Each structure stands twice: as C-alpha cells, then as structure tokens.
C-alpha cells in the first residue's frame, strides 16, 4: 500500500503550482523578513492591515518572477533550484540574521571548501530537507498541466495584472503609512527570500558576462612614484591584515578580559576609533589597499586598477603576501603570493593551519633580500566565524566555557564571547611573535608592524551574528576594527609618545594607502599627507 502511494503522481496546473510555491515561501522561508517588518511595525490593530498588504506585495513579486521563467521545459529545473537555494538562504538568514545580497553572493562564490565546511550544521540539513528537498521531490514527481502557449501567457498576464492592481489599490488605501515605509525602510527588501538573492545572482551574472566580453586593461596609477636617493636606510614593514576582529574585544582598548597580555608588555599603540571600509572581506581588503576611499570604492573597478602594493613593487620594494585566509581578493595578483592554508607551506597545522605558521621561514626570506625596502603582508585566519573554537589551539582556550559549535544560537552569550575572545588571545600571541621577529632585524632596517582588522563581527547583539550587513544597516560591531602599531626605535621619527597622542583619532581604511606610501618614503603626487595618520 505504501509503495503504491509512492507511485502516485500529483496533478497540478502550472499557475497553481507557481502560486502555491510563492505562498509556501512566504509562510516558511521568510521569518527574517517578518522579523524585520515587526520590529518597525508591531502587530497591532493599527498595523495589521498594512502588514497584510506588504505580505501580499512580496508574494505578488515572487509570483511575477516565477511567471516569467516557469514554462514547459523550464518549470521543474527552475523551481527545484530555487527551492534548494531558498531553503539555504532561509537557514543562514534565520540562524545568523545575515542578508543575502549581491556582495554576499560574491563572497559565497569565493568561499573555499574549508570555510564552507565550518558552516555545515544539523539545523542546516533540517532546513534543507523541509524547505528544499521534500517540496522539490513533489515538484519533480508532479504532472504539471499547461494550457496552449498563448492561453498560458494570457492567463499569467491577467493574473499578475490583477495582483498589481489589487496591491496598488490597497497601498493607496494605506498611503500615509506606505509613504513612510517606502521612504524610510528601503532596506526591508534585503530580507525578502528568494527575491533578494535572485537579484544578487542576477547582478553577479551581469558582471560575469561583462568579463567575458574582454579583459579590461589594467589602470596604472601613481606612475610618477619613486624613492629618492637620499633614502639610504632600508625599511622593513610587516602589515598584518586581521580577520573578523572587533576593536572592543582588545584589552588594549579597555576590554575587561585580558585578551592582550603579551602586546601589553610591548611598546605598541592601539588606535581605538577605526572604521572599516565594509563588513565583508571581499570588499574591505581590496578597499584597504586602493587609492579610492569608502565613498568612491567600487570592488569591480578595483580589480582592474593598480593598488598600493603595485606601486611599491614598481619602485623596487620587495613585496610578499602570505595568506592564511581564503585569498588576497585580487590585491596580490601581481606580487609574490604564498598560500599558508596549505600544509605544504605551513608547518604549523592541526585541525587547521595556524596563523603563526606564516612566520616560519620569514627570516630566511628577509635575509635573501640584500637590497631595497621590504613590505610583507600577512593575511590572518584570525576570528573567522562561525566556528570560533577552531581558530585557536586548545592551549589558548583560557576563557571558559567556550562555545564548541558553529550553531551560535545554541550557545549562551558567555560561551560565545569566550570562544571569540580566545581567538583574539591567539591573535595577541601571533602579533607578539611578529614584533619579536622585527626586533631581530632592527640593526639592518627601520622596522614597523601595522595590524589592521578588515571588518568586525556581530555576536548576537540585537539577534545579529557574523557580518556582511550593508554599510547603512551595519551595527558598529561590524565596522569598528582594531589597529595596532609597533615601531622600532629608529623608524623615521615615529615614537610611542607621538603615536599615543593620536590613538583616539577618528580613522578609516582610507588612510592605509597614504600611510604606506609615507612609511616607505615614496614620492608621488598621489600621496596625501592628510590621510597619512602617522604624519598627520
């Protein structure tokens, strides 16, 4: 009897299937959308009708999109793909309160296998089965009835026309509250599933198509750059690009837990008021090295334009990028690049390769450069979430109990904070080792370490986890980043006292480009001393 039921093939018209799919998604895959709506429009007598209208509007948009793409021959692959995609989007939005926009799509495409494995959890499989696989099986087995093509098109035009007309009439009836909603709450659309990620995929597809049309020539910048012959003292600068580090979790900045016990014994200065370019590594890292600040930065244009490392390489500085993260995001495409997530290069690996492994063999590299200045970039794994407990060796699990899962909502705030803070403690150890390496080279070089975080992280505040919110929505925790400077005694007049006098200065990633030019004593019209925070 059971086997007989399995052979039954449901019969359903294409229009009904489209409408039912849209209703299914609104009912079960848009908890984040309704959470955002209810935050600003609590469910009461004044708002109930308006909330129903907005729900009707989002449902109508989904029906319209499906009506455009779901025809005979395409309806099953389109619906099955979207059911799986919408289930995954619902999981990440509901679990971490992240938004799936075009930049998040870009970041997802660049995520490597190790990062992806950190995101897998039992809850994800539950979402995938209930919202994706089971309804997809229904679609796969269904016998979908279509009208003749012209009648099918006419039916859909009439359906969508009716939906749009009804929505406009309803909105007109609520015009006072609707005007405020569309003016002040445009960000709500980012929570709509699946429309937000469909739009994001569309934008990424358009960008990919443009790339296929031909390579854009690399735009050269600061072609007048040179290092004057009067600069006879060699510079050795190590720039550490931090990952997902919050400035307020550094005891150097007043955090109550001792997360920086080693750095506090060094003559470092922590700049306490630094804002990142964005909340995603894929944007922030290219932006940090670009001449264009946050207001003018475009990640697509940046890939086709030289950055500060290109300029330094052109004036014969030795440039090395070592990466224990997913990649340089295009920044190091034209300089020496070494992957330290690979045990072949990184000898310090357990459950994953450790940041401190990037220092192995670094002295030999320095010794092998008999002439010229040297700048080394070390791109950390740092505090990459959500599996914070993996970001440090067990001996650094000082703050306990620590969250031991990537399902952050299953941990208490204390457990989550402890796991995150342990990863900061390991960064303290790593940076201390960088400083000790530089101290061994002060006889031959002017030495300096600059540590800058790429973006911050939400740890459950306001129900938000991880990062990736658009700048205009992002809480301070996702953009307030650490920046720490250590300088050898002979570095171009830079002293601890001069740095401490500036430690509370409001800074952004915009300053890095010009500060690096100043540190390496590069002369160019592209240099702006107002954005060199070490000389401002």
Short mmCIF file of C-alpha atoms in Angstrom, two decimals:
data_model
loop_
_atom_site.label_atom_id
_atom_site.label_comp_id
_atom_site.label_asym_id
_atom_site.label_seq_id
_atom_site.Cartn_x
_atom_site.Cartn_y
_atom_site.Cartn_z
CA UNK A 1 0.00 0.00 0.00
CA UNK A 2 2.85 2.34 0.93
CA UNK A 3 4.69 1.57 -2.32
CA UNK A 4 1.51 2.23 -4.23
CA UNK A 5 1.25 5.69 -2.67
CA UNK A 6 4.81 6.45 -3.71
CA UNK A 7 3.89 5.82 -7.34
CA UNK A 8 1.05 8.35 -7.28
CA UNK A 9 1.94 11.41 -9.33
CA UNK A 10 0.18 14.60 -8.23
CA UNK A 11 -1.58 16.57 -10.98
CA UNK A 12 -1.44 20.36 -10.78
CA UNK A 13 -1.68 23.28 -13.18
CA UNK A 14 1.39 25.43 -13.74
CA UNK A 15 -0.33 28.57 -12.43
CA UNK A 16 -1.50 26.87 -9.27
CA UNK A 17 1.99 25.44 -8.66
CA UNK A 18 3.56 28.90 -9.05
CA UNK A 19 1.08 30.47 -6.62
CA UNK A 20 1.44 27.65 -4.08
CA UNK A 21 5.25 27.89 -4.24
CA UNK A 22 5.11 31.63 -3.57
CA UNK A 23 2.73 31.11 -0.63
CA UNK A 24 4.95 28.31 0.72
CA UNK A 25 7.99 30.56 0.67
CA UNK A 26 6.20 33.45 2.32
CA UNK A 27 4.86 31.19 5.06
CA UNK A 28 8.01 29.19 5.86
CA UNK A 29 11.10 30.83 4.32
CA UNK A 30 10.66 34.46 5.32
CA UNK A 31 10.86 34.55 9.10
CA UNK A 32 13.68 37.10 8.83
CA UNK A 33 11.52 39.32 6.63
CA UNK A 34 8.64 39.24 9.07
CA UNK A 35 11.03 39.80 11.96
CA UNK A 36 12.35 42.94 10.29
CA UNK A 37 8.82 44.13 9.49
CA UNK A 38 7.50 43.53 13.00
CA UNK A 39 10.48 45.33 14.50
CA UNK A 40 9.29 48.59 12.94
CA UNK A 41 5.59 47.77 12.64
CA UNK A 42 4.45 45.74 15.68
CA UNK A 43 1.44 43.55 15.08
CA UNK A 44 -1.50 45.55 16.42
CA UNK A 45 -4.76 47.00 15.16
CA UNK A 46 -3.06 49.98 13.53
CA UNK A 47 -0.50 47.95 11.60
CA UNK A 48 -2.28 44.66 10.87
CA UNK A 49 -3.81 45.71 7.54
CA UNK A 50 -0.59 47.34 6.34
CA UNK A 51 1.47 44.24 7.22
CA UNK A 52 -1.02 42.09 5.30
CA UNK A 53 -0.69 44.41 2.28
CA UNK A 54 3.12 44.27 2.35
CA UNK A 55 2.99 40.48 2.62
CA UNK A 56 0.62 40.41 -0.34
CA UNK A 57 3.04 42.65 -2.26
CA UNK A 58 6.09 40.46 -1.65
CA UNK A 59 4.10 37.36 -2.56
CA UNK A 60 2.98 39.02 -5.78
CA UNK A 61 6.57 39.84 -6.70
CA UNK A 62 7.55 36.18 -6.28
CA UNK A 63 4.61 35.10 -8.46
CA UNK A 64 5.66 37.61 -11.11
CA UNK A 65 9.27 36.36 -11.16
CA UNK A 66 8.21 32.72 -11.38
CA UNK A 67 5.68 33.54 -14.11
CA UNK A 68 8.50 34.95 -16.25
CA UNK A 69 10.71 31.88 -16.04
CA UNK A 70 8.50 28.86 -15.36
CA UNK A 71 7.25 27.44 -18.65
CA UNK A 72 7.07 23.97 -20.11
CA UNK A 73 10.58 22.55 -20.05
CA UNK A 74 11.87 25.08 -17.52
CA UNK A 75 9.40 24.98 -14.65
CA UNK A 76 10.82 21.91 -12.90
CA UNK A 77 14.53 22.84 -13.03
CA UNK A 78 13.75 26.45 -12.06
CA UNK A 79 11.51 25.55 -9.12
CA UNK A 80 13.76 22.75 -7.84
CA UNK A 81 16.84 25.00 -8.00
CA UNK A 82 15.04 27.84 -6.26
CA UNK A 83 13.57 25.57 -3.59
CA UNK A 84 17.05 24.37 -2.64
CA UNK A 85 18.51 27.87 -2.83
CA UNK A 86 15.67 29.41 -0.83
CA UNK A 87 16.00 26.75 1.86
CA UNK A 88 19.70 27.51 2.24
CA UNK A 89 19.08 31.27 2.26
CA UNK A 90 16.37 30.84 4.91
CA UNK A 91 18.76 28.86 7.11
CA UNK A 92 21.51 31.47 7.06
CA UNK A 93 19.11 34.40 7.41
CA UNK A 94 17.19 32.82 10.28
CA UNK A 95 20.23 31.42 12.07
CA UNK A 96 22.71 34.28 11.73
CA UNK A 97 20.41 37.16 10.67
CA UNK A 98 22.62 37.86 7.65
CA UNK A 99 21.39 39.32 4.38
CA UNK A 100 21.87 37.53 1.05
CA UNK A 101 22.62 40.39 -1.34
CA UNK A 102 24.91 40.55 -4.38
CA UNK A 103 28.09 41.02 -2.33
CA UNK A 104 27.18 38.09 -0.10
CA UNK A 105 26.68 36.04 -3.27
CA UNK A 106 30.14 37.13 -4.42
CA UNK A 107 31.65 36.16 -1.07
CA UNK A 108 29.89 32.79 -1.21
CA UNK A 109 31.35 32.09 -4.64
CA UNK A 110 34.83 32.85 -3.29
CA UNK A 111 34.41 30.70 -0.17
CA UNK A 112 36.75 27.73 -0.17
CA UNK A 113 35.96 24.20 0.98
CA UNK A 114 37.35 24.63 4.49
CA UNK A 115 35.26 27.74 5.13
CA UNK A 116 32.17 26.07 3.71
CA UNK A 117 32.59 23.05 5.99
CA UNK A 118 32.58 25.37 9.02
CA UNK A 119 29.05 26.43 8.10
CA UNK A 120 27.54 22.93 7.98
CA UNK A 121 25.32 22.00 10.93
CA UNK A 122 22.41 19.64 11.73
CA UNK A 123 19.99 22.57 11.62
CA UNK A 124 21.06 23.34 8.07
CA UNK A 125 20.09 19.82 6.97
CA UNK A 126 16.69 20.21 8.64
CA UNK A 127 16.05 23.41 6.69
CA UNK A 128 17.34 21.80 3.51
CA UNK A 129 15.07 18.78 3.88
CA UNK A 130 11.87 20.53 4.98
CA UNK A 131 12.08 23.64 2.80
CA UNK A 132 14.12 22.26 -0.09
CA UNK A 133 14.34 18.54 -0.72
CA UNK A 134 10.79 17.44 0.18
CA UNK A 135 8.98 20.15 -1.83
CA UNK A 136 11.49 19.65 -4.65
CA UNK A 137 10.55 15.95 -4.76
CA UNK A 138 6.90 16.97 -5.01
CA UNK A 139 7.71 19.20 -7.99
CA UNK A 140 9.86 16.51 -9.57
CA UNK A 141 7.08 13.91 -9.43
CA UNK A 142 4.21 16.23 -10.31
CA UNK A 143 2.45 16.07 -13.65
CA UNK A 144 2.18 19.77 -14.42
CA UNK A 145 -0.63 20.79 -16.74
CA UNK A 146 -0.08 23.63 -19.22
CA UNK A 147 -2.55 25.46 -21.40
CA UNK A 148 -1.69 26.18 -25.02
CA UNK A 149 1.16 28.69 -25.08
CA UNK A 150 -0.85 31.83 -25.92
CA UNK A 151 -3.51 30.97 -23.33
CA UNK A 152 -0.78 30.26 -20.78
CA UNK A 153 0.80 33.66 -21.40
CA UNK A 154 -2.59 35.40 -21.33
CA UNK A 155 -3.51 33.74 -18.05
CA UNK A 156 -0.28 34.83 -16.44
CA UNK A 157 -0.57 38.39 -17.73
CA UNK A 158 -4.09 38.61 -16.35
CA UNK A 159 -3.05 37.06 -13.03
CA UNK A 160 -0.12 39.37 -12.49
CA UNK A 161 -2.06 42.37 -13.74
CA UNK A 162 -4.77 41.63 -11.20
CA UNK A 163 -2.23 41.21 -8.40
CA UNK A 164 -0.51 44.50 -9.23
CA UNK A 165 -3.84 46.32 -9.48
CA UNK A 166 -5.05 44.96 -6.14
CA UNK A 167 -1.74 45.86 -4.49
CA UNK A 168 -1.84 49.43 -5.82
CA UNK A 169 -5.41 49.90 -4.62
CA UNK A 170 -4.55 48.55 -1.18
CA UNK A 171 -1.43 50.70 -0.93
CA UNK A 172 -3.44 53.77 -1.92
CA UNK A 173 -5.84 52.99 0.92
CA UNK A 174 -2.84 52.99 3.29
CA UNK A 175 -0.97 55.81 1.54
CA UNK A 176 0.06 57.66 4.69
CA UNK A 177 1.89 54.73 6.30
CA UNK A 178 3.03 53.39 2.89
CA UNK A 179 4.80 56.66 2.00
CA UNK A 180 6.82 56.47 5.21
CA UNK A 181 7.57 52.78 4.68
CA UNK A 182 8.94 53.11 1.14
CA UNK A 183 10.96 56.20 2.04
CA UNK A 184 12.48 55.10 5.34
CA UNK A 185 12.54 51.31 5.17
CA UNK A 186 14.03 50.51 1.77
CA UNK A 187 16.37 48.05 3.47
CA UNK A 188 13.45 45.68 4.14
CA UNK A 189 13.75 44.35 0.60
CA UNK A 190 17.12 42.78 1.50
CA UNK A 191 15.28 40.40 3.83
CA UNK A 192 12.90 39.10 1.17
CA UNK A 193 13.55 35.47 0.25
CA UNK A 194 14.08 34.45 -2.56
CA UNK A 195 13.88 37.81 -4.36
CA UNK A 196 16.95 39.30 -2.68
CA UNK A 197 19.33 36.50 -3.62
CA UNK A 198 17.79 36.16 -7.10
CA UNK A 199 18.58 39.83 -7.67
CA UNK A 200 22.09 39.28 -6.29
CA UNK A 201 22.70 36.35 -8.61
CA UNK A 202 21.46 38.47 -11.49
CA UNK A 203 23.96 41.22 -10.69
CA UNK A 204 26.81 38.74 -10.39
CA UNK A 205 25.77 37.12 -13.67
CA UNK A 206 25.80 40.50 -15.39
CA UNK A 207 29.30 41.18 -14.06
CA UNK A 208 30.50 37.78 -15.25
CA UNK A 209 29.06 38.44 -18.70
CA UNK A 210 30.90 41.74 -18.91
CA UNK A 211 34.13 39.96 -18.06
CA UNK A 212 33.53 37.52 -20.92
CA UNK A 213 33.31 40.43 -23.32
CA UNK A 214 37.01 41.01 -22.87
CA UNK A 215 39.60 41.85 -20.26
CA UNK A 216 39.62 45.47 -19.13
CA UNK A 217 43.15 46.90 -19.36
CA UNK A 218 44.83 47.41 -16.00
CA UNK A 219 44.71 51.07 -14.99
CA UNK A 220 48.10 52.26 -13.81
CA UNK A 221 48.26 54.81 -11.02
CA UNK A 222 50.98 56.95 -9.43
CA UNK A 223 53.26 56.46 -12.43
CA UNK A 224 55.45 59.28 -11.10
CA UNK A 225 56.25 57.32 -7.94
CA UNK A 226 59.89 56.95 -6.85
CA UNK A 227 62.01 56.58 -3.74
CA UNK A 228 64.58 59.39 -3.52
CA UNK A 229 68.26 58.51 -3.49
CA UNK A 230 68.59 60.31 -0.16
CA UNK A 231 66.63 57.48 1.50
CA UNK A 232 69.55 55.23 2.35
CA UNK A 233 68.00 53.48 5.37
CA UNK A 234 66.12 50.31 4.43
CA UNK A 235 62.54 49.84 5.68
CA UNK A 236 61.04 46.54 6.80
CA UNK A 237 57.29 46.80 7.31
CA UNK A 238 55.03 43.90 8.24
CA UNK A 239 51.37 44.64 7.64
CA UNK A 240 49.02 42.17 9.32
CA UNK A 241 45.50 42.10 7.88
CA UNK A 242 43.23 40.86 10.64
CA UNK A 243 40.09 38.83 10.03
CA UNK A 244 36.73 39.48 11.72
CA UNK A 245 38.27 41.19 14.75
CA UNK A 246 36.29 43.61 16.91
CA UNK A 247 38.17 46.54 18.40
CA UNK A 248 36.13 46.38 21.59
CA UNK A 249 37.42 42.86 22.35
CA UNK A 250 41.05 44.02 22.73
CA UNK A 251 42.09 44.71 26.30
CA UNK A 252 44.42 47.33 24.80
CA UNK A 253 41.20 49.25 24.12
CA UNK A 254 39.79 48.77 27.60
CA UNK A 255 38.07 45.36 27.31
CA UNK A 256 37.73 43.83 30.76
CA UNK A 257 39.13 40.41 29.84
CA UNK A 258 42.93 40.17 29.44
CA UNK A 259 42.90 39.36 25.72
CA UNK A 260 46.22 41.13 25.01
CA UNK A 261 48.60 40.03 27.81
CA UNK A 262 51.63 39.89 25.50
CA UNK A 263 51.02 43.04 23.49
CA UNK A 264 50.52 44.99 26.70
CA UNK A 265 54.17 44.28 27.50
CA UNK A 266 55.34 45.64 24.15
CA UNK A 267 55.54 49.32 23.24
CA UNK A 268 52.50 49.16 20.99
CA UNK A 269 49.84 51.78 20.45
CA UNK A 270 46.26 50.72 19.76
CA UNK A 271 44.14 53.13 17.75
CA UNK A 272 40.69 52.90 19.26
CA UNK A 273 38.45 54.65 16.73
CA UNK A 274 38.95 52.99 13.35
CA UNK A 275 36.13 52.19 10.93
CA UNK A 276 36.31 49.59 8.19
CA UNK A 277 35.51 50.19 4.55
CA UNK A 278 32.83 47.49 4.60
CA UNK A 279 31.61 44.44 6.50
CA UNK A 280 32.83 41.80 4.04
CA UNK A 281 36.41 40.70 3.39
CA UNK A 282 35.73 40.68 -0.36
CA UNK A 283 35.15 44.44 -0.22
CA UNK A 284 37.18 45.62 2.75
CA UNK A 285 40.50 44.05 1.80
CA UNK A 286 40.63 45.48 -1.76
CA UNK A 287 39.37 48.80 -0.38
CA UNK A 288 42.14 48.93 2.23
CA UNK A 289 44.81 48.79 -0.48
CA UNK A 290 43.02 51.02 -3.00
CA UNK A 291 43.60 54.72 -3.55
CA UNK A 292 39.81 55.18 -3.52
CA UNK A 293 38.21 55.60 -0.14
CA UNK A 294 34.99 54.05 1.07
CA UNK A 295 32.83 56.71 -0.59
CA UNK A 296 34.32 56.13 -4.05
CA UNK A 297 35.32 52.50 -3.86
CA UNK A 298 33.95 50.02 -6.38
CA UNK A 299 35.13 46.44 -5.99
CA UNK A 300 34.74 45.66 -9.72
CA UNK A 301 36.82 48.68 -10.76
CA UNK A 302 39.42 47.88 -8.12
CA UNK A 303 40.19 44.55 -9.78
CA UNK A 304 41.26 46.43 -12.91
CA UNK A 305 43.29 49.14 -11.19
CA UNK A 306 46.68 49.05 -9.52
CA UNK A 307 46.81 49.23 -5.73
CA UNK A 308 49.42 50.31 -3.21
CA UNK A 309 51.32 47.01 -3.49
CA UNK A 310 51.70 47.50 -7.24
CA UNK A 311 53.16 50.96 -6.66
CA UNK A 312 55.61 49.69 -4.04
CA UNK A 313 56.72 46.83 -6.30
CA UNK A 314 57.26 49.32 -9.14
CA UNK A 315 59.64 51.42 -7.01
CA UNK A 316 61.65 48.24 -6.33
CA UNK A 317 60.41 47.44 -2.85
CA UNK A 318 60.27 43.70 -2.20
CA UNK A 319 56.61 42.78 -1.70
CA UNK A 320 55.44 39.46 -0.25
CA UNK A 321 51.87 38.40 0.58
CA UNK A 322 51.41 35.34 2.80
CA UNK A 323 47.81 34.20 3.17
CA UNK A 324 46.21 32.01 5.81
CA UNK A 325 42.75 33.11 4.71
CA UNK A 326 40.85 32.28 1.53
CA UNK A 327 42.78 34.66 -0.78
CA UNK A 328 44.01 38.22 -1.23
CA UNK A 329 40.73 39.13 -3.00
CA UNK A 330 42.75 40.22 -6.02
CA UNK A 331 45.09 42.57 -4.14
CA UNK A 332 48.20 40.39 -4.52
CA UNK A 333 47.57 39.20 -8.07
CA UNK A 334 50.73 40.92 -9.36
CA UNK A 335 53.13 40.41 -6.43
CA UNK A 336 54.73 37.39 -4.78
CA UNK A 337 51.92 35.36 -3.15
CA UNK A 338 52.22 32.32 -0.87
CA UNK A 339 49.30 30.21 0.37
CA UNK A 340 49.69 29.27 4.03
CA UNK A 341 46.41 27.40 4.33
CA UNK A 342 48.31 24.65 2.60
CA UNK A 343 50.27 22.30 4.93
CA UNK A 344 52.88 22.08 2.20
CA UNK A 345 53.90 25.66 3.07
CA UNK A 346 52.59 25.97 6.62
CA UNK A 347 54.26 23.53 9.05
CA UNK A 348 52.03 24.51 12.00
CA UNK A 349 48.70 22.81 11.30
CA UNK A 350 46.37 20.73 13.47
CA UNK A 351 42.63 20.87 12.78
CA UNK A 352 43.58 23.78 10.53
CA UNK A 353 46.72 25.69 9.60
CA UNK A 354 47.64 28.34 12.16
CA UNK A 355 48.44 31.99 11.60
CA UNK A 356 51.76 31.71 13.40
CA UNK A 357 52.91 29.29 10.69
CA UNK A 358 53.16 32.27 8.32
CA UNK A 359 56.24 33.38 10.28
CA UNK A 360 58.15 30.15 9.59
CA UNK A 361 60.90 30.85 7.06
CA UNK A 362 60.16 34.56 7.03
CA UNK A 363 63.59 35.48 8.40
CA UNK A 364 65.17 33.49 5.58
CA UNK A 365 63.09 35.49 3.08
CA UNK A 366 64.27 38.75 4.65
CA UNK A 367 67.88 37.60 4.64
CA UNK A 368 67.54 36.74 0.97
CA UNK A 369 66.81 40.36 0.01
CA UNK A 370 70.20 42.13 0.05
CA UNK A 371 68.89 45.41 -1.34
CA UNK A 372 65.81 47.61 -1.16
CA UNK A 373 62.92 48.04 1.21
CA UNK A 374 60.66 45.14 2.19
CA UNK A 375 56.94 45.05 2.88
CA UNK A 376 55.33 41.80 3.99
CA UNK A 377 51.56 41.33 4.24
CA UNK A 378 50.26 38.54 6.50
CA UNK A 379 46.56 37.82 5.97
CA UNK A 380 45.19 36.06 9.04
CA UNK A 381 42.52 33.46 9.56
CA UNK A 382 42.02 35.38 12.80
CA UNK A 383 38.48 35.21 14.17
CA UNK A 384 36.74 33.90 11.07
CA UNK A 385 33.32 32.62 12.15
CA UNK A 386 31.12 30.92 12.92
CA UNK A 387 33.45 28.16 14.20
CA UNK A 388 35.44 30.45 16.52
CA UNK A 389 36.51 27.46 18.62
CA UNK A 390 38.58 26.22 15.68
CA UNK A 391 40.52 29.47 15.35
CA UNK A 392 42.95 28.75 18.17
CA UNK A 393 44.90 25.77 19.52
CA UNK A 394 43.46 24.15 22.65
CA UNK A 395 46.15 25.64 24.89
CA UNK A 396 44.68 29.08 24.14
CA UNK A 397 41.25 28.14 25.46
CA UNK A 398 41.74 30.34 28.52
CA UNK A 399 38.24 31.77 28.74
CA UNK A 400 35.76 29.02 29.54
CA UNK A 401 33.20 27.66 28.98
CA UNK A 402 33.67 28.27 25.27
CA UNK A 403 31.11 27.65 22.52
CA UNK A 404 32.07 24.44 20.69
CA UNK A 405 29.67 24.61 17.75
CA UNK A 406 29.03 26.69 14.66
CA UNK A 407 25.33 26.89 15.58
CA UNK A 408 25.84 30.09 17.53
CA UNK A 409 22.24 30.39 18.65
CA UNK A 410 22.70 27.16 20.65
CA UNK A 411 25.43 28.75 22.80
CA UNK A 412 24.93 31.15 25.67
CA UNK A 413 26.28 34.68 25.23
CA UNK A 414 29.04 33.85 27.75
CA UNK A 415 30.10 30.74 25.81
CA UNK A 416 30.06 32.61 22.52
CA UNK A 417 32.04 35.53 23.92
CA UNK A 418 34.62 33.19 25.42
CA UNK A 419 35.24 31.33 22.16
CA UNK A 420 35.57 34.60 20.27
CA UNK A 421 37.86 36.10 22.92
CA UNK A 422 40.11 33.04 22.89
CA UNK A 423 40.69 33.66 19.18
CA UNK A 424 41.64 37.27 19.99
CA UNK A 425 44.06 35.90 22.59
CA UNK A 426 45.70 33.80 19.87
CA UNK A 427 46.00 36.89 17.65
CA UNK A 428 47.78 38.57 20.58
CA UNK A 429 50.28 35.69 20.58
CA UNK A 430 50.71 35.89 16.81
CA UNK A 431 51.30 39.66 16.78
CA UNK A 432 53.77 39.37 19.63
CA UNK A 433 55.75 36.90 17.51
CA UNK A 434 55.68 39.33 14.59
CA UNK A 435 57.14 42.05 16.82
CA UNK A 436 59.88 39.75 18.11
CA UNK A 437 60.81 38.91 14.51
CA UNK A 438 61.07 42.61 13.70
CA UNK A 439 63.20 43.26 16.79
CA UNK A 440 65.73 40.77 15.41
CA UNK A 441 66.08 42.98 12.31
CA UNK A 442 66.42 46.45 13.85
CA UNK A 443 70.17 46.58 13.17
CA UNK A 444 69.61 46.32 9.42
CA UNK A 445 66.25 48.01 8.93
CA UNK A 446 63.84 50.61 10.14
CA UNK A 447 61.16 48.21 11.39
CA UNK A 448 57.43 48.61 11.91
CA UNK A 449 54.37 46.41 12.40
CA UNK A 450 50.93 47.64 11.44
CA UNK A 451 47.93 45.46 12.30
CA UNK A 452 44.54 46.41 10.82
CA UNK A 453 41.29 44.45 11.00
CA UNK A 454 39.30 44.01 7.80
CA UNK A 455 35.86 44.19 9.47
CA UNK A 456 34.16 43.38 12.74
CA UNK A 457 31.57 40.84 13.84
CA UNK A 458 28.16 40.62 15.48
CA UNK A 459 27.97 38.21 18.39
CA UNK A 460 24.25 38.04 19.00
CA UNK A 461 23.61 41.70 19.77
CA UNK A 462 20.15 42.54 18.52
CA UNK A 463 19.84 38.99 17.20
CA UNK A 464 22.65 39.53 14.67
CA UNK A 465 25.51 37.12 14.12
CA UNK A 466 28.59 37.14 11.86
CA UNK A 467 28.92 40.09 9.47
CA UNK A 468 28.04 41.20 5.95
CA UNK A 469 25.32 43.77 6.60
CA UNK A 470 25.27 46.66 4.10
CA UNK A 471 27.13 49.66 5.50
CA UNK A 472 23.99 51.71 6.00
CA UNK A 473 22.48 48.92 8.13
CA UNK A 474 25.58 47.56 9.82
CA UNK A 475 25.90 47.95 13.58
CA UNK A 476 29.09 49.44 14.98
CA UNK A 477 30.34 45.98 15.98
CA UNK A 478 30.66 45.02 12.30
CA UNK A 479 32.71 48.10 11.31
CA UNK A 480 34.67 49.11 14.42
CA UNK A 481 38.04 47.43 13.81
CA UNK A 482 41.34 47.23 15.69
CA UNK A 483 44.52 48.89 14.52
CA UNK A 484 47.83 48.45 16.37
CA UNK A 485 51.24 49.94 15.60
CA UNK A 486 54.66 48.89 16.84
CA UNK A 487 57.70 50.81 15.60
CA UNK A 488 61.40 50.20 16.08
CA UNK A 489 63.36 52.99 17.74
CA UNK A 490 64.76 54.41 14.51
CA UNK A 491 61.71 54.48 12.26
CA UNK A 492 61.52 57.95 10.70
CA UNK A 493 60.95 59.82 13.95
CA UNK A 494 57.91 57.73 14.96
CA UNK A 495 57.78 57.38 18.74
CA UNK A 496 55.39 55.76 21.17
CA UNK A 497 54.51 59.19 22.58
CA UNK A 498 53.74 60.62 19.14
CA UNK A 499 51.51 57.64 18.38
CA UNK A 500 49.70 57.76 21.71
CA UNK A 501 48.81 61.37 21.10
CA UNK A 502 46.77 60.21 18.09
CA UNK A 503 45.34 56.94 19.40
CA UNK A 504 41.75 58.22 19.67
CA UNK A 505 41.77 59.94 16.27
CA UNK A 506 38.81 59.01 14.04
CA UNK A 507 40.32 56.91 11.23
CA UNK A 508 39.11 54.67 8.41
CA UNK A 509 40.62 52.22 5.97
CA UNK A 510 41.00 55.22 3.64
CA UNK A 511 44.22 56.12 5.49
CA UNK A 512 46.13 52.93 4.75
CA UNK A 513 47.08 53.72 1.13
CA UNK A 514 48.71 57.05 2.00
CA UNK A 515 50.21 55.83 5.27
CA UNK A 516 52.04 53.01 3.46
CA UNK A 517 53.37 55.48 0.88
CA UNK A 518 54.66 57.60 3.74
CA UNK A 519 56.20 54.68 5.61
CA UNK A 520 58.10 53.53 2.52
CA UNK A 521 59.08 57.17 1.74
CA UNK A 522 57.60 57.03 -1.75
CA UNK A 523 57.37 60.37 -3.54
CA UNK A 524 54.29 60.77 -5.76
CA UNK A 525 51.54 63.26 -6.45
CA UNK A 526 49.09 60.52 -5.39
CA UNK A 527 50.27 60.87 -1.78
CA UNK A 528 48.09 62.95 0.53
CA UNK A 529 49.68 63.68 3.90
CA UNK A 530 46.25 64.46 5.37
CA UNK A 531 45.50 60.74 5.06
CA UNK A 532 48.84 59.57 6.47
CA UNK A 533 47.80 59.09 10.08
CA UNK A 534 51.41 58.59 11.20
CA UNK A 535 52.41 62.02 9.92
CA UNK A 536 49.14 63.93 10.14
#
